[in-house]
GROMACS .gro file of C-alpha atoms in nm:
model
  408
    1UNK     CA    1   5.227  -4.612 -10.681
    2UNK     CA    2   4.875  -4.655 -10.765
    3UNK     CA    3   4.731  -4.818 -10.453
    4UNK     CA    4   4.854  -4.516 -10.244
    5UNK     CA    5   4.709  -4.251 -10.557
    6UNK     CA    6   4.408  -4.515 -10.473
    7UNK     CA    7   4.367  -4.408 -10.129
    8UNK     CA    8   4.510  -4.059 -10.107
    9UNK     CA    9   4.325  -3.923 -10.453
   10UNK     CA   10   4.662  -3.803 -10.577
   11UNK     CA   11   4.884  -3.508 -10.491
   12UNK     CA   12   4.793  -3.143 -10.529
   13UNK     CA   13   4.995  -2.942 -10.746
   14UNK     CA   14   5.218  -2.736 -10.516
   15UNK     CA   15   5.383  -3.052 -10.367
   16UNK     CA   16   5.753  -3.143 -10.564
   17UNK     CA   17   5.811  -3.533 -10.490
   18UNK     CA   18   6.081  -3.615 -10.644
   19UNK     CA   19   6.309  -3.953 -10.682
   20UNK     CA   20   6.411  -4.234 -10.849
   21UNK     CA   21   6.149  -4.550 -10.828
   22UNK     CA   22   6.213  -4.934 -10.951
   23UNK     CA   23   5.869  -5.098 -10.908
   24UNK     CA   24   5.699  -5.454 -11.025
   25UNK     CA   25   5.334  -5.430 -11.000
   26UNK     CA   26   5.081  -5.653 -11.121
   27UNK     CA   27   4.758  -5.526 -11.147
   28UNK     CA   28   4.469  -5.808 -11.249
   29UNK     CA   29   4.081  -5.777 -11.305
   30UNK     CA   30   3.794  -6.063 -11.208
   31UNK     CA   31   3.465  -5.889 -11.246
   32UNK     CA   32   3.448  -5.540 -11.076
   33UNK     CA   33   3.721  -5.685 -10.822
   34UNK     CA   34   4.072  -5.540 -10.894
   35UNK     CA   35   4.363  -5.701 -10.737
   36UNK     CA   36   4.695  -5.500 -10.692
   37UNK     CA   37   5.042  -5.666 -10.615
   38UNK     CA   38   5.354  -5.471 -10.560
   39UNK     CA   39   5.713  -5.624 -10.504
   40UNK     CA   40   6.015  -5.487 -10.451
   41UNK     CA   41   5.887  -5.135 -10.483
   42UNK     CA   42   6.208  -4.902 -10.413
   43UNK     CA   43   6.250  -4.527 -10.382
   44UNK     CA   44   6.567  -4.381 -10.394
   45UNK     CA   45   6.701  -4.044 -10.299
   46UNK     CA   46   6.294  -3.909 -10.205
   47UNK     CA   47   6.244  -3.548 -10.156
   48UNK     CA   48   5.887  -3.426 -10.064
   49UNK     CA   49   5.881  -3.029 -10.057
   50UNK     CA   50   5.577  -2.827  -9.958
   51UNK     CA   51   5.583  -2.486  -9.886
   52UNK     CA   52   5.586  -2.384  -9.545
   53UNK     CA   53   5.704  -2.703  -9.449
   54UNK     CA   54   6.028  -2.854  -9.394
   55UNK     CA   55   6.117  -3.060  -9.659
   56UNK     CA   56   6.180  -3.415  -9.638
   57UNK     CA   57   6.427  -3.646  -9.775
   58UNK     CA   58   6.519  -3.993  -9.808
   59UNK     CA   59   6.769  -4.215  -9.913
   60UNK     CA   60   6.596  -4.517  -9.950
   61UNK     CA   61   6.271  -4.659  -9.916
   62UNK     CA   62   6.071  -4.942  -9.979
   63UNK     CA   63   5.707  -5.031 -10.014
   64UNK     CA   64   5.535  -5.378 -10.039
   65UNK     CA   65   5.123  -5.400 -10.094
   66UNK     CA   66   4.870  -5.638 -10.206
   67UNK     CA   67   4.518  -5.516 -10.163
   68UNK     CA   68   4.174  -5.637 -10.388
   69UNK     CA   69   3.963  -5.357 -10.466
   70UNK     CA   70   3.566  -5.399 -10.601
   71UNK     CA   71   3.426  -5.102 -10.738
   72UNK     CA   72   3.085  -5.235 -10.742
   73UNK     CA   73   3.058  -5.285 -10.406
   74UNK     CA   74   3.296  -5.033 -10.254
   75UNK     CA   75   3.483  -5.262 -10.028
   76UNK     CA   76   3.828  -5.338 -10.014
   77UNK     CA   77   4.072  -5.562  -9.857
   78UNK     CA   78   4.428  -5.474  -9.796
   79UNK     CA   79   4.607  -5.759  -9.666
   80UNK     CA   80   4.962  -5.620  -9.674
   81UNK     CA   81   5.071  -5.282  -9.686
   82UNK     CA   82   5.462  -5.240  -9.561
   83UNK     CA   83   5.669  -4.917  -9.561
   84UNK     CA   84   6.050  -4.929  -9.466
   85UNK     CA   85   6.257  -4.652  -9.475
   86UNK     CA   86   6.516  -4.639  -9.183
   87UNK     CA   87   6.479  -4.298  -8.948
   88UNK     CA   88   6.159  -4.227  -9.207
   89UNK     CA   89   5.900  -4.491  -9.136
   90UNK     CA   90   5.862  -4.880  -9.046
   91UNK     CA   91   5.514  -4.918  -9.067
   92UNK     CA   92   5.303  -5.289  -9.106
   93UNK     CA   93   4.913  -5.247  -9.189
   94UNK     CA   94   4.603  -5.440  -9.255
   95UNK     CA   95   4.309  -5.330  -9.341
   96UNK     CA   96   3.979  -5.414  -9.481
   97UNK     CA   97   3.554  -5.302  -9.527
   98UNK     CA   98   3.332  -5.569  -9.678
   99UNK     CA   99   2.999  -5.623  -9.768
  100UNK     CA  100   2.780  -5.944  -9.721
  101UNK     CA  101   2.403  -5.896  -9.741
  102UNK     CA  102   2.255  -5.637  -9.491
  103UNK     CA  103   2.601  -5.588  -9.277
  104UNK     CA  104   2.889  -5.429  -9.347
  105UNK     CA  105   3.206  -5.449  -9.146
  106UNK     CA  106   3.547  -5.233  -9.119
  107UNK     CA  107   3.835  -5.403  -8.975
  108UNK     CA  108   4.246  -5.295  -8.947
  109UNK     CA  109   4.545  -5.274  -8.767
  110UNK     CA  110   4.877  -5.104  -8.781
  111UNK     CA  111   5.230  -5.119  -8.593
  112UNK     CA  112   5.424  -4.812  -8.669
  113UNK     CA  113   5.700  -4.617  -8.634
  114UNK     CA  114   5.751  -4.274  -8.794
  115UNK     CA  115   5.862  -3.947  -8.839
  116UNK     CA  116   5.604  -3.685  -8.745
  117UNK     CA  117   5.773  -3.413  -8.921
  118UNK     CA  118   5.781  -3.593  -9.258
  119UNK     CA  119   5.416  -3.721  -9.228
  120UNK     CA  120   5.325  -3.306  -9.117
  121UNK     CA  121   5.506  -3.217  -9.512
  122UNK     CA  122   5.304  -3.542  -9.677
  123UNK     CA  123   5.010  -3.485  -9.551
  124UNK     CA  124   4.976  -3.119  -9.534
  125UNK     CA  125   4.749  -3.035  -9.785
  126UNK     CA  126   4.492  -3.243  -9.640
  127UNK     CA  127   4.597  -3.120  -9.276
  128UNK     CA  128   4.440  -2.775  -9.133
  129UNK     CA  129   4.644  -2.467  -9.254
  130UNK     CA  130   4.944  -2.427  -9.050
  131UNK     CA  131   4.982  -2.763  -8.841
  132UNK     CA  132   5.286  -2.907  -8.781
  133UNK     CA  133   5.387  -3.156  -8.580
  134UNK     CA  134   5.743  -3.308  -8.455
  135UNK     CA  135   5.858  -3.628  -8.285
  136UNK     CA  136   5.962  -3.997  -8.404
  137UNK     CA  137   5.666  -4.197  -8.278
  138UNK     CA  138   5.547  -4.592  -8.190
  139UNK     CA  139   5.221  -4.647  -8.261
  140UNK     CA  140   4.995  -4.993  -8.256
  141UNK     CA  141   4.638  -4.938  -8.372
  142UNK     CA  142   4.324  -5.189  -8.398
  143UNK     CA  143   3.965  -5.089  -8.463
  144UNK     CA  144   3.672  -5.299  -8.619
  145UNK     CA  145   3.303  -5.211  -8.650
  146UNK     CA  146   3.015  -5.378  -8.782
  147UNK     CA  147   2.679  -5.190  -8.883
  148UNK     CA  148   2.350  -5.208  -9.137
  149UNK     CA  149   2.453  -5.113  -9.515
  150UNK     CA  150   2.153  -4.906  -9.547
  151UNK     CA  151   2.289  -4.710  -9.186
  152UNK     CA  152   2.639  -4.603  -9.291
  153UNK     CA  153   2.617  -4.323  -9.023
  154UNK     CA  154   2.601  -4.612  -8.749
  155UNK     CA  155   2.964  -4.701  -8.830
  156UNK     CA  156   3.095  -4.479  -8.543
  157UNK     CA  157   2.804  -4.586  -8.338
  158UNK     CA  158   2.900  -4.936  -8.304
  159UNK     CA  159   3.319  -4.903  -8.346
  160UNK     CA  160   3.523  -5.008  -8.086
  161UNK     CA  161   3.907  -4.928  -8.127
  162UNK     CA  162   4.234  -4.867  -7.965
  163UNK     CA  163   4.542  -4.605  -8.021
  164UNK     CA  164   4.751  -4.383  -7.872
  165UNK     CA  165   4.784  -4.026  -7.961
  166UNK     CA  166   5.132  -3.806  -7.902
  167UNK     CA  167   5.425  -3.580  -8.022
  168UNK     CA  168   5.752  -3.391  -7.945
  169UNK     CA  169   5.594  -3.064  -8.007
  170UNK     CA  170   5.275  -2.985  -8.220
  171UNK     CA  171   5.249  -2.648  -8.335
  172UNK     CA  172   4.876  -2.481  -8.529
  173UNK     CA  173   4.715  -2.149  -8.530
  174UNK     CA  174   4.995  -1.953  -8.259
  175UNK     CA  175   4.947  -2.222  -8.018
  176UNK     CA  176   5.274  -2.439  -7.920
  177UNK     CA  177   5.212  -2.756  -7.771
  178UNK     CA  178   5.483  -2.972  -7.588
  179UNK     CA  179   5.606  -3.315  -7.585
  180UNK     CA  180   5.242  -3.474  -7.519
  181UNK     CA  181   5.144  -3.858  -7.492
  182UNK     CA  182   4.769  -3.966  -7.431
  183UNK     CA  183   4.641  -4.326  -7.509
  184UNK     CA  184   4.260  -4.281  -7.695
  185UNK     CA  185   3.990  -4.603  -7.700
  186UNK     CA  186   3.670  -4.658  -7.839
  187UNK     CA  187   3.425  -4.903  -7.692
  188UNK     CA  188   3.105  -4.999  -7.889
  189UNK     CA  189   3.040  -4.621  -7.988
  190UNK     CA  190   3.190  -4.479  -7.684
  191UNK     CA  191   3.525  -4.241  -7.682
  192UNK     CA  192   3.747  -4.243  -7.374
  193UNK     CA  193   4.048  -3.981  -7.342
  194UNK     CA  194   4.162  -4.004  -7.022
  195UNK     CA  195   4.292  -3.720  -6.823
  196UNK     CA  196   4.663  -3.543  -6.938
  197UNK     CA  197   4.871  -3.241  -6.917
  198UNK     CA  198   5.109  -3.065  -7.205
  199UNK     CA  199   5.319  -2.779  -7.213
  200UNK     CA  200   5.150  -2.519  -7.415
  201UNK     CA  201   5.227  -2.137  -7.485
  202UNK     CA  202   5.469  -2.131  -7.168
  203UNK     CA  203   5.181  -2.210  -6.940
  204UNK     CA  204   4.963  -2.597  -6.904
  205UNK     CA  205   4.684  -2.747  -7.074
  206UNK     CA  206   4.557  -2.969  -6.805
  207UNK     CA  207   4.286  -3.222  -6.980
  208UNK     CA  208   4.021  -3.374  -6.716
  209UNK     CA  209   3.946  -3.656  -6.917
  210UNK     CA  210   3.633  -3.675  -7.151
  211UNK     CA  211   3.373  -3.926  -7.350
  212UNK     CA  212   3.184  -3.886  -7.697
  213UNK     CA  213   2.875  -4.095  -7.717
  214UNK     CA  214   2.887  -4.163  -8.103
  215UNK     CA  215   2.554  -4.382  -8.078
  216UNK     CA  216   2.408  -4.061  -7.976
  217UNK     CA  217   2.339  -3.762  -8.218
  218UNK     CA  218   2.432  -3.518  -8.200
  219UNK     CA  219   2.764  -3.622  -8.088
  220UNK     CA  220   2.941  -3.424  -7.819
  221UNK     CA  221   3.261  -3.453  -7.606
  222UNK     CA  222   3.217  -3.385  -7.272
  223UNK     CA  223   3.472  -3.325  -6.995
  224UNK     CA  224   3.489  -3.552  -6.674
  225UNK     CA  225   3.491  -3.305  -6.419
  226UNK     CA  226   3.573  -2.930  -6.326
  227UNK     CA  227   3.926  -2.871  -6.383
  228UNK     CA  228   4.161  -2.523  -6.465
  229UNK     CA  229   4.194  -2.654  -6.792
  230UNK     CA  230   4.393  -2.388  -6.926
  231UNK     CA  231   4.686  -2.219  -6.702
  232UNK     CA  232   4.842  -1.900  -6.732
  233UNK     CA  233   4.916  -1.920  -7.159
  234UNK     CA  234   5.066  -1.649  -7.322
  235UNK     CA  235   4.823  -1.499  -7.582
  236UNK     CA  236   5.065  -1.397  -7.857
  237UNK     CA  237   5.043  -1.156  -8.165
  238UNK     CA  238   5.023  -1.474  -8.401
  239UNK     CA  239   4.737  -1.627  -8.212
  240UNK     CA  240   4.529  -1.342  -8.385
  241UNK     CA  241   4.611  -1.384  -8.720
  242UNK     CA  242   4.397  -1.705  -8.726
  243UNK     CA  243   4.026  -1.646  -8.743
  244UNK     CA  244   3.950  -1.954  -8.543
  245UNK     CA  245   4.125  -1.810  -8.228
  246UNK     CA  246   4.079  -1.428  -8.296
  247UNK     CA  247   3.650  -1.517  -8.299
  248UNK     CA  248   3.726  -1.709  -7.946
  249UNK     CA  249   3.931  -1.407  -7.803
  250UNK     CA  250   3.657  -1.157  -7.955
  251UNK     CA  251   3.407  -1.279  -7.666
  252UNK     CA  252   3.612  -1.051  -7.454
  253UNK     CA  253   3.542  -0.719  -7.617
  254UNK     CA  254   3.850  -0.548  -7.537
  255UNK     CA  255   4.037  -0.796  -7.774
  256UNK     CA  256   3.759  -0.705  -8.079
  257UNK     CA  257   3.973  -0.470  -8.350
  258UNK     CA  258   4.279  -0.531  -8.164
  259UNK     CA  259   4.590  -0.474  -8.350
  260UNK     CA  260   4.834  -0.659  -8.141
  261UNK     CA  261   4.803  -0.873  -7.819
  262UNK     CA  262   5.003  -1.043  -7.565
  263UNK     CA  263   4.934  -1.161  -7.154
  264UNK     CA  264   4.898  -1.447  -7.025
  265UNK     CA  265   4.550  -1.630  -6.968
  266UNK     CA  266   4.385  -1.905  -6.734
  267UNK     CA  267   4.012  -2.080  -6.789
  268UNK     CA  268   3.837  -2.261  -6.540
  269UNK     CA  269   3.544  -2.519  -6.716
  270UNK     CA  270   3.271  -2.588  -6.459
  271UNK     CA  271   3.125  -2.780  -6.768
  272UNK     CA  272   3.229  -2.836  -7.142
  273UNK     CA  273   3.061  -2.989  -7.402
  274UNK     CA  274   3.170  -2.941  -7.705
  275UNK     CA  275   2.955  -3.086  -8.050
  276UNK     CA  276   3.131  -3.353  -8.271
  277UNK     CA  277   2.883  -3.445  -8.534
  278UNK     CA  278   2.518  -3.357  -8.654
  279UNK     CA  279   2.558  -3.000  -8.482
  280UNK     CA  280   2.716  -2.674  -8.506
  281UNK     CA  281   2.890  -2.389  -8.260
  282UNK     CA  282   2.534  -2.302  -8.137
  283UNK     CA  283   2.546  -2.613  -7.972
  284UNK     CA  284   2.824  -2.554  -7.731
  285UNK     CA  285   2.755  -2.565  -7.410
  286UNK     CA  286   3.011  -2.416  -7.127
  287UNK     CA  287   3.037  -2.259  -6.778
  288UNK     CA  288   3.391  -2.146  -6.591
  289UNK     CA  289   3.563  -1.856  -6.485
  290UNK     CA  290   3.829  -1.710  -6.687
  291UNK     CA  291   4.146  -1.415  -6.572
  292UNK     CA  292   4.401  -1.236  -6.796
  293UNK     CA  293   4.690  -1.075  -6.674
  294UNK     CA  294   4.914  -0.800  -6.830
  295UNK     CA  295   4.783  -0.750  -7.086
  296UNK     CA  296   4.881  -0.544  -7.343
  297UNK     CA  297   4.662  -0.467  -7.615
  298UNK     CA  298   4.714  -0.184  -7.916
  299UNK     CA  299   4.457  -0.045  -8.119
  300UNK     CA  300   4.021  -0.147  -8.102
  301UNK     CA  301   3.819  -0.096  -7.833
  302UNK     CA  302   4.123  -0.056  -7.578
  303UNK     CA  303   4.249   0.304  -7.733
  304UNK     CA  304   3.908   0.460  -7.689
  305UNK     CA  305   3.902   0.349  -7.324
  306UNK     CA  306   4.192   0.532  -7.266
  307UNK     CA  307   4.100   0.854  -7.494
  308UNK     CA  308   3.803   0.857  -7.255
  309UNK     CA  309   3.928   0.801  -6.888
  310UNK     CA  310   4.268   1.053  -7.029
  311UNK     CA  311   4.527   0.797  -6.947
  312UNK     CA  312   4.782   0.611  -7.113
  313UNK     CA  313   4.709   0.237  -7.168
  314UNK     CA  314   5.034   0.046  -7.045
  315UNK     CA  315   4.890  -0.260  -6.949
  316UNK     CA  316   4.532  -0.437  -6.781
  317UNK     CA  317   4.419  -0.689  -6.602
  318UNK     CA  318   4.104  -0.865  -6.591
  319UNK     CA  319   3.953  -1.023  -6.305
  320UNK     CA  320   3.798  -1.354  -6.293
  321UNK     CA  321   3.505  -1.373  -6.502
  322UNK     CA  322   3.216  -1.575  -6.510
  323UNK     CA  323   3.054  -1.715  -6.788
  324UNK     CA  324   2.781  -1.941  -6.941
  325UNK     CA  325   2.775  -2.017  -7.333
  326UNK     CA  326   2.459  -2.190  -7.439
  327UNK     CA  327   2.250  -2.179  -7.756
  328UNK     CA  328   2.510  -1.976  -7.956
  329UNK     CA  329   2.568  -1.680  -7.686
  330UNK     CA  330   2.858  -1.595  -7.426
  331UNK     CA  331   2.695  -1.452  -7.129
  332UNK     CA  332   2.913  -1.247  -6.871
  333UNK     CA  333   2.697  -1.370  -6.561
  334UNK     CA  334   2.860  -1.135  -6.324
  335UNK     CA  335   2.988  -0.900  -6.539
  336UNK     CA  336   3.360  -0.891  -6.646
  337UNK     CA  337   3.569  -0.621  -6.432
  338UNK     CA  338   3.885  -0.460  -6.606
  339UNK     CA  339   4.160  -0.257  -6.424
  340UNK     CA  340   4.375  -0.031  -6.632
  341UNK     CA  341   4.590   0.240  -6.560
  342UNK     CA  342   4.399   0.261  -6.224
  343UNK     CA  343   4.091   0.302  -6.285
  344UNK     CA  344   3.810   0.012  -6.293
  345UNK     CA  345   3.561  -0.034  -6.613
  346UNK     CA  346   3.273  -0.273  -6.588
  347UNK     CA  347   3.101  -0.492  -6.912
  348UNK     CA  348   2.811  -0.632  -6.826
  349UNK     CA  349   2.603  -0.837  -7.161
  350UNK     CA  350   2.695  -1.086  -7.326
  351UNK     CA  351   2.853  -1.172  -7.730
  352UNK     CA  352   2.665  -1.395  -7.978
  353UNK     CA  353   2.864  -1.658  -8.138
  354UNK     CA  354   2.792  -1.546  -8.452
  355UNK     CA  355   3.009  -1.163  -8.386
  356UNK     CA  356   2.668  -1.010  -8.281
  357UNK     CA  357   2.708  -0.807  -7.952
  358UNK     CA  358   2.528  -0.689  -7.655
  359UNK     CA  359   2.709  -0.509  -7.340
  360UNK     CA  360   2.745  -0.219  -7.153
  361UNK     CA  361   3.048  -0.074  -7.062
  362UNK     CA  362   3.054   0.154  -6.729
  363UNK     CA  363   3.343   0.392  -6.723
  364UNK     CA  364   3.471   0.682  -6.532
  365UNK     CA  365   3.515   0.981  -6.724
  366UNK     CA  366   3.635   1.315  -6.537
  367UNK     CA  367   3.497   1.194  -6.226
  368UNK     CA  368   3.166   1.074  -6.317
  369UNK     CA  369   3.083   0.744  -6.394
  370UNK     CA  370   2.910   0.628  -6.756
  371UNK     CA  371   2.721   0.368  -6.861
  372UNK     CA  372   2.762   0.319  -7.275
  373UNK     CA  373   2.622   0.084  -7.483
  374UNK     CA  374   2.853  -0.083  -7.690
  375UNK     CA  375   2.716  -0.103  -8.061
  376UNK     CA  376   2.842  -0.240  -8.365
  377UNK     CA  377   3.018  -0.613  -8.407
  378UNK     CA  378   3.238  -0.793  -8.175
  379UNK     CA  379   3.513  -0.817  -8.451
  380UNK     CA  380   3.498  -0.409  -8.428
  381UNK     CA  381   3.267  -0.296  -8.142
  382UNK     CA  382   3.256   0.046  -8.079
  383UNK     CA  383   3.094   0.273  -7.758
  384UNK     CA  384   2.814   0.465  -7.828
  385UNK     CA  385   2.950   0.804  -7.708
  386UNK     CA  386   2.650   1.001  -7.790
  387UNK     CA  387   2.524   0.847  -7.406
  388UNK     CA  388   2.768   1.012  -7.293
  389UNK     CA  389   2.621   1.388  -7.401
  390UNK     CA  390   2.272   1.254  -7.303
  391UNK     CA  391   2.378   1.142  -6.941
  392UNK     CA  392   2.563   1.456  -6.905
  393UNK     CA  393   2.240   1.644  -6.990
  394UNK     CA  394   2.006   1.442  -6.800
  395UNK     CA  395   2.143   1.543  -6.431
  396UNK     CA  396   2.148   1.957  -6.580
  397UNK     CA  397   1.803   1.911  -6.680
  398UNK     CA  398   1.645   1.775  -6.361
  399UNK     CA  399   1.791   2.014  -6.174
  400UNK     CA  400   1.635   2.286  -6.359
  401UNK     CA  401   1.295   2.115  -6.370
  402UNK     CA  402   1.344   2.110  -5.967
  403UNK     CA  403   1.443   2.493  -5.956
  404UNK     CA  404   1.133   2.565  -6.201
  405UNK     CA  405   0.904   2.382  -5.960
  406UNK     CA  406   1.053   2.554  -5.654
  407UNK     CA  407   0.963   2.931  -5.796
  408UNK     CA  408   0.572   2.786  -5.844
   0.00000   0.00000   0.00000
């Protein structure tokens, strides 16, 4: 097992791998070059258990390798590297980075078949929190790049390979993904993903197509054209217990302090570009039009609304919504409209990127309409109801400074 502790830097302490193994490795030194031979290499009876993920098991499996390794240079060359388990994995790879003078080079291929649920429980503690994936897949791969030693960063910049990307179902942060199959190349720096559509949350993600200049920096992906590229989702109660979503769904203020969610949701992208490398979220750069309907929404910003116009909250709608997101803000460019339990309240502002927030909410109250700041963050933004004595004030006050001016 040590060319795989080699490349994978061992296994964290919460995984139980468990089995018996008959192995004949060599192992032989020339210099800082190590060579490493396995034959034969058998596992019998594996079980891989990680928690929160199913476990994995195996009755047999075999593993073949011979890769040279110099730790001077940091290049390697792995000229076979087979895994054979039936209904596990049937994979054949190549790879290899070398050195000579001023140019370095990284070369590979792979043919593969395996089980996406078993790779989900191997590699999960080097996967995002929560991601799992499903689905007995074929995959070929080739990529290659050549670049100056002194410009490691120009790797990307001058790669050119060729995959395929897919699964039965994917599943990360509340969002479910359906059987999904998209073919991914890289020519001389530049990333193609042509256009697709997946099942996801009982609605579509519908994918344009897009490109990432890598010899470019910063690096973004940008979409090919305008499309709806997500259609009526359901926005589920686990989708907010991940920060990454909850901060997305937090640009629409009635979702900050929410305590549980659900509707369905569609987003239009006029323009996406979205940073890769050498830049952060401030970089993002977006324009659309986005709906949500019945929605149903306990708790946060939502229960004051209704305190306020007397009503009981059942569920909202919001109309299409315009919006632009550059240099780190979302700005509502026509305002954001919602209906609930009859009665219309406008937000007009716009949310910073980094929870800072800036809108005014206009809502009827008794009759009258309001206009209230909203203050505080947009994790947990609150209205400002002291407006609301001041604007009552305001119309009492002029109308005695009128009177007063009358008696003169």
């Amino acid at each position: 097992l040590l060319p795989f502790a080699m490349l994978l830097g061992g296994l964290p302490k919460e995984m139980d791998l468990g089995g018996m193994l008959d192995a004949q490795l060599t192992a032989s030194q020339d210099g800082p070059v190590w060579q490493v031979v396995t034959k034969d290499v058998k596992l019998d009876n594996l079980s891989m258990v990680y928690p929160g993920y199913p476990a994995v098991t195996q009755k047999e499996l075999s593993v073949s390798f011979d890769g040279r390794f110099n730790t001077t240079e940091h290049t390697y060359s792995i000229s076979k590297l087979d895994v054979v388990g039936a209904g596990l994995a049937n994979i054949s790879a190549k790879f290899e980075k070398a050195t000579s003078g001023a140019t370095s080079s990284l070369q590979g291929q792979m043919k593969a078949e395996y089980d996406l649920g078993a790779v989900s429980t191997l590699a999960a503690p080097f996967l995002p929190e929560g991601l799992m994936v499903k689905g007995m897949r074929k995959q070929d791969a080739t990529f290659s790049s050549t670049w100056p030693t002194a410009e490691p960063k120009k790797m990307m910049a001058n790669m050119t390979a060729k995959t395929s990307v897919g699964f039965d179902e994917l599943k990360y942060v509340g969002l479910v993904f359906g059987k999904t199959n998209v073919d991914v190349s890289v020519d001389k720096g530049i990333l193609n993903i042509p256009e697709f559509s997946a099942p996801l949350n009982g609605g579509s993600l519908n994918f344009p197509g897009g490109t990432a200049d890598f010899t470019r920096t910063p690096t973004f992906l940008v979409l090919s054209k305008p499309t709806t590229i997500l259609d009526t989702i359901h926005i589920t109660d686990e989708m907010v217990r991940y920060d990454k979503v909850r901060r997305i769904l937090e640009l629409v203020p009635v979702f900050g302090g929410a305590s549980s969610v659900s509707g369905t949701a569609s987003l239009k992208c006029q323009e996406l570009k979205i940073p890769l490398a050498d830049a952060g979220k401030e970089a993002v750069v977006a324009t659309g039009v986005f709906d949500v309907n019945d929605l149903r929404i306990n708790g946060g910003l939502v229960s004051i609304l209704g305190q306020l116009i007397g009503r009981d909250i059942v569920s909202m709608t919001i109309r299409p919504a315009s919006f632009a997101v550059r240099d780190g803000v979302f700005r509502y460019t026509d305002g954001m409209t919602m209906l609930m339990a009859g009665e219309q309240i406008d937000f007009t502002g716009q949310v910073g990127l980094n929870n800072t927030i800036d809108m005014v909410v206009s809502v009827p109250v008794k009759g009258q309409r309001f206009q209230l700041p909203l203050k505080g963050a947009a994790s947990k933004p609150e209205l400002d109801r002291s407006k609301l004595l001041e604007q009552n004030l305001q119309p009492l006050i002029q109308r005695g400074v009128e009177e007063l001016l009358k008696r003169r």
